[in-house]
C-alpha atoms as a PDB file:
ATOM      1  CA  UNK A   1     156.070 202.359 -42.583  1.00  0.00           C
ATOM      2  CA  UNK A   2     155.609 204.713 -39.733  1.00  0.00           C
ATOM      3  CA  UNK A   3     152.162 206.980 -39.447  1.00  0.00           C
ATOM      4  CA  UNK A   4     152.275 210.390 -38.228  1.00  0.00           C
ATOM      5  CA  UNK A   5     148.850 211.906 -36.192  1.00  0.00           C
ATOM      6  CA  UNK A   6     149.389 215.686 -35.055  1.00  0.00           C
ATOM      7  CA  UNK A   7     147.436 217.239 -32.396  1.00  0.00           C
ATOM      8  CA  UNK A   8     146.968 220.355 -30.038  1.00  0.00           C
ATOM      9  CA  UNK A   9     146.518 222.932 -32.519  1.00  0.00           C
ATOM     10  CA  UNK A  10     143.956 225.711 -32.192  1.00  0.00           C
ATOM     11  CA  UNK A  11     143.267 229.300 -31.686  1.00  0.00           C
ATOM     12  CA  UNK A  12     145.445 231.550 -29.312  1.00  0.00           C
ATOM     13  CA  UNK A  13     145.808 235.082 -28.599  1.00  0.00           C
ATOM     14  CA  UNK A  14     149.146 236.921 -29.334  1.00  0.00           C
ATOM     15  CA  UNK A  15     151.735 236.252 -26.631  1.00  0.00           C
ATOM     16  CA  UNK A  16     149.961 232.950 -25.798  1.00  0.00           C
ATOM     17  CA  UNK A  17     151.350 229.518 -25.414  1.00  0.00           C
ATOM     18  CA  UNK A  18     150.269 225.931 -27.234  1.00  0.00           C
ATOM     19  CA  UNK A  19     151.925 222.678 -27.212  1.00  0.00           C
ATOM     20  CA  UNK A  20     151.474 220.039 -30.265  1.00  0.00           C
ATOM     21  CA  UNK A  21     152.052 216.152 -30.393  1.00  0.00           C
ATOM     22  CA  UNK A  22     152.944 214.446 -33.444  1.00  0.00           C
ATOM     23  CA  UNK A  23     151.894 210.451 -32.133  1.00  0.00           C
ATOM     24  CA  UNK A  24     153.967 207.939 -34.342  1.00  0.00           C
ATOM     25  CA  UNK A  25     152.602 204.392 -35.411  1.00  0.00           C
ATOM     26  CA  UNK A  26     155.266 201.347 -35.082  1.00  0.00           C
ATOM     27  CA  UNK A  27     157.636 199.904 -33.152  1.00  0.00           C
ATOM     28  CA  UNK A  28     160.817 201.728 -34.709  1.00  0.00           C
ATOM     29  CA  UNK A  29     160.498 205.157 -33.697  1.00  0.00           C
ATOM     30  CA  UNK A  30     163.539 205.235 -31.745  1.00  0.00           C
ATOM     31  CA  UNK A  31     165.474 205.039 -35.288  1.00  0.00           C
ATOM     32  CA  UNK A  32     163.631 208.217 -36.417  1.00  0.00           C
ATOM     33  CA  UNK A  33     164.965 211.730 -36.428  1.00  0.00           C
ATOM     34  CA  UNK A  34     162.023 214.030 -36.368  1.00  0.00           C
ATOM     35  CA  UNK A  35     161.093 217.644 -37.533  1.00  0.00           C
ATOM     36  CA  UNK A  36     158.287 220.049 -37.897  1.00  0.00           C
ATOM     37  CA  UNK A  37     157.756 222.284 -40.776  1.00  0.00           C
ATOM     38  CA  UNK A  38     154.705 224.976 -40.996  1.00  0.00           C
ATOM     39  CA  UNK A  39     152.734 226.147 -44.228  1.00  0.00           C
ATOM     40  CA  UNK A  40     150.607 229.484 -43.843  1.00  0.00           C
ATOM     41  CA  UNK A  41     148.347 229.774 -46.659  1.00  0.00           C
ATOM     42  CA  UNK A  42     149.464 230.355 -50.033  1.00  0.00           C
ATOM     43  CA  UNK A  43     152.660 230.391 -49.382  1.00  0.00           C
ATOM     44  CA  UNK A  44     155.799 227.563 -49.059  1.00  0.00           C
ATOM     45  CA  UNK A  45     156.120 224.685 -46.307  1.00  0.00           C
ATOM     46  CA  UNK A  46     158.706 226.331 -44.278  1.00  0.00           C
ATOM     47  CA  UNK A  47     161.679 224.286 -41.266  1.00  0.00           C
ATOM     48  CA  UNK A  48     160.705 224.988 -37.692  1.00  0.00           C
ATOM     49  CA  UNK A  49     162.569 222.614 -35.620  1.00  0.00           C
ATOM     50  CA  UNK A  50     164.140 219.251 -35.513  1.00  0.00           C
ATOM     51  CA  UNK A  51     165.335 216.641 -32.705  1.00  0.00           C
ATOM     52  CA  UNK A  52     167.708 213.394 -33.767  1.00  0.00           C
ATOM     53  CA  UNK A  53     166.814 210.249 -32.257  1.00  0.00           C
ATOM     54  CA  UNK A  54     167.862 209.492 -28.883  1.00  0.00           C
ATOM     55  CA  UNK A  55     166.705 213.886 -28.260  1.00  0.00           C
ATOM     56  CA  UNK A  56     169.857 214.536 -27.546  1.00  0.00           C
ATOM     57  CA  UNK A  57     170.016 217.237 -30.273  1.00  0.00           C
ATOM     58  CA  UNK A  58     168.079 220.323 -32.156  1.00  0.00           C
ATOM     59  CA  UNK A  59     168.030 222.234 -34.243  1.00  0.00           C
ATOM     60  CA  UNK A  60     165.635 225.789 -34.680  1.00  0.00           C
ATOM     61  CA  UNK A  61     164.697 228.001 -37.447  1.00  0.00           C
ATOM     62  CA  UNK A  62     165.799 231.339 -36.582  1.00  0.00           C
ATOM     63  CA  UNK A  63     162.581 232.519 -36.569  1.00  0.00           C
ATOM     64  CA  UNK A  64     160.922 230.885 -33.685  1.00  0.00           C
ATOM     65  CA  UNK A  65     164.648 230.461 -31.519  1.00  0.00           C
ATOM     66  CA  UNK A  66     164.363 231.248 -27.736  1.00  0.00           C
ATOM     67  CA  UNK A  67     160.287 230.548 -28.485  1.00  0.00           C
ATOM     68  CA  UNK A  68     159.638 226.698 -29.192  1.00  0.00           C
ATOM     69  CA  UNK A  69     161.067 224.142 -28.070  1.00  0.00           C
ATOM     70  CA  UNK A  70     160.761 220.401 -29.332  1.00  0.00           C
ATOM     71  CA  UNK A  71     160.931 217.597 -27.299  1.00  0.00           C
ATOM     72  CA  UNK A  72     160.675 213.883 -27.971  1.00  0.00           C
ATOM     73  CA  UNK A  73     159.278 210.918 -25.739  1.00  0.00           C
ATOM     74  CA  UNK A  74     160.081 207.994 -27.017  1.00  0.00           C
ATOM     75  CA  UNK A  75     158.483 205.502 -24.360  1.00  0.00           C
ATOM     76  CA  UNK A  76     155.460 207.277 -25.799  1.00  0.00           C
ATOM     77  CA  UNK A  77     156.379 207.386 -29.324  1.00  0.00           C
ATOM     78  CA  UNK A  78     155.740 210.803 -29.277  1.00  0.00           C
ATOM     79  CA  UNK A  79     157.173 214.378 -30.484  1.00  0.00           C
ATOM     80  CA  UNK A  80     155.969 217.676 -29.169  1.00  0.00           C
ATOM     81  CA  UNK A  81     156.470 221.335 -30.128  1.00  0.00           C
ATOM     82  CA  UNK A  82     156.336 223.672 -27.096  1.00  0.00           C
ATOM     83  CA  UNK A  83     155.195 227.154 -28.464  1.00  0.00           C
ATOM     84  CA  UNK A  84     155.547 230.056 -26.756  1.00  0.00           C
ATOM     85  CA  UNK A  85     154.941 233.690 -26.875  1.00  0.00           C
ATOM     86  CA  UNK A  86     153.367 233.483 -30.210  1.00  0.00           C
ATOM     87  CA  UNK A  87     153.188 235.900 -32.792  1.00  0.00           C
ATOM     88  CA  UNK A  88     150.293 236.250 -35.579  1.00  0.00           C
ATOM     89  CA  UNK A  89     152.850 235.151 -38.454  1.00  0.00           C
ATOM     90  CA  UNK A  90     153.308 231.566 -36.695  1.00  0.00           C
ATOM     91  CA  UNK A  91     149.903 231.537 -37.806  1.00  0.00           C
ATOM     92  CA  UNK A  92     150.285 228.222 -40.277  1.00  0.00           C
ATOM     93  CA  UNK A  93     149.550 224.234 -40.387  1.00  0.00           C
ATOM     94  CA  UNK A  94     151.745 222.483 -38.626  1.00  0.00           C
ATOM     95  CA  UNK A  95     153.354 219.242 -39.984  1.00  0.00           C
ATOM     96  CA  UNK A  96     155.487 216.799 -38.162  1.00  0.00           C
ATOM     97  CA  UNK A  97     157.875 214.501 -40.451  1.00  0.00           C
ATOM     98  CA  UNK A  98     160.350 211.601 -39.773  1.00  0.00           C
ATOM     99  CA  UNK A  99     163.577 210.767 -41.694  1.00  0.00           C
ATOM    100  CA  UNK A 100     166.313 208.209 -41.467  1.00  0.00           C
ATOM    101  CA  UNK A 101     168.781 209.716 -43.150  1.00  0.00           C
ATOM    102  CA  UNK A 102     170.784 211.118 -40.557  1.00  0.00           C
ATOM    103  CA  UNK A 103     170.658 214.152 -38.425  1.00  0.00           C
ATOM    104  CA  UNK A 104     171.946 216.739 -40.904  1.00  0.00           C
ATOM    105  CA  UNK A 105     170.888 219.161 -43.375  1.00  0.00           C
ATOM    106  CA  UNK A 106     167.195 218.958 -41.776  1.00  0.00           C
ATOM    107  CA  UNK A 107     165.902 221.916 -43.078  1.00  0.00           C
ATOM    108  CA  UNK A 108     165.411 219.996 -46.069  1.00  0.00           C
ATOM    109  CA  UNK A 109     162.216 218.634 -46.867  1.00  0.00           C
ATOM    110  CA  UNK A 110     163.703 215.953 -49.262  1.00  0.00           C
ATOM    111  CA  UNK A 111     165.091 214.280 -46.264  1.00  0.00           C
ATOM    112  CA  UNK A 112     162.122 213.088 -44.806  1.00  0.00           C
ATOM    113  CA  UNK A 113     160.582 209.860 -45.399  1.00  0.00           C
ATOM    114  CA  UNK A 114     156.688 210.446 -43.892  1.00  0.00           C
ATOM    115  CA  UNK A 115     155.096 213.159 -42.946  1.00  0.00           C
ATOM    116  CA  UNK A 116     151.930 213.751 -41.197  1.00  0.00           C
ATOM    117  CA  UNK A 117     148.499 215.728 -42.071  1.00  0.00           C
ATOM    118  CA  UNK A 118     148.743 218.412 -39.621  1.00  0.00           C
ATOM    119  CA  UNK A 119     147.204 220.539 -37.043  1.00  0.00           C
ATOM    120  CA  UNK A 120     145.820 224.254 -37.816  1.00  0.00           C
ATOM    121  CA  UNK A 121     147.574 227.292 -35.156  1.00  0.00           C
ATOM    122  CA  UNK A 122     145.792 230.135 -35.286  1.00  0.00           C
ATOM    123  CA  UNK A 123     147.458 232.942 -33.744  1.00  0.00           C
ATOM    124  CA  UNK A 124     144.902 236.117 -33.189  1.00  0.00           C
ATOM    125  CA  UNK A 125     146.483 239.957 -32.576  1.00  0.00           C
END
């Protein structure tokens, strides 16, 4: 059983800059691939990025490539989304997830075992 906590998520101006954590319970995150997805309201959870295990490799929606960047500690058990230059359609909850299925087709929601609560980014224009 692994819990997921997201954090760092708030209100930023267009063109601004926020980093999230996604803090995982357990001793076993080291076997996790990890991933964050986004929901704006009303519409469908949507891939933003994922990061296999060891962080050796990612993987980026289109739509925020060249703009976040995920990273992964896991000394600290800890993923993080680096967002920059931010746009108001990034505008969404964010949502971290873990799977242990391997590190492919991870755009794919069904692949993940947990997933977190998530953390509100409001992007202003």
């Amino acid at each position: 059983q692994v819990q997921l906590v997201e954090s760092g998520g708030g209100l930023v101006q267009t063109g601004g800059s926020l980093r999230l954590s996604c803090a995982a319970s357990g001793r076993t995150f080291s076997s996790y691939d990890m991933g964050w997805f986004r929901q704006a309201p009303g519409k469908e959870r949507k891939f933003v990025a994922a990061i296999n295990r060891s962080g050796g490799s990612t993987y980026y929606a289109d739509s925020v490539k060249g703009r976040f960047t995920i990273s992964r500690d896991n000394a600290k058990n800890t993923v993080y989304l680096q967002m920059n230059s931010l746009k108001p359609e990034d505008t969404a909850v964010y949502i971290c997830a873990a799977r242990r299925s391997g590190f492919y087709q991870v755009t794919t929601q069904t692949g993940y075992n947990y997933w977190g609560q998530g953390t509100q980014v409001t992007v202003s224009s």
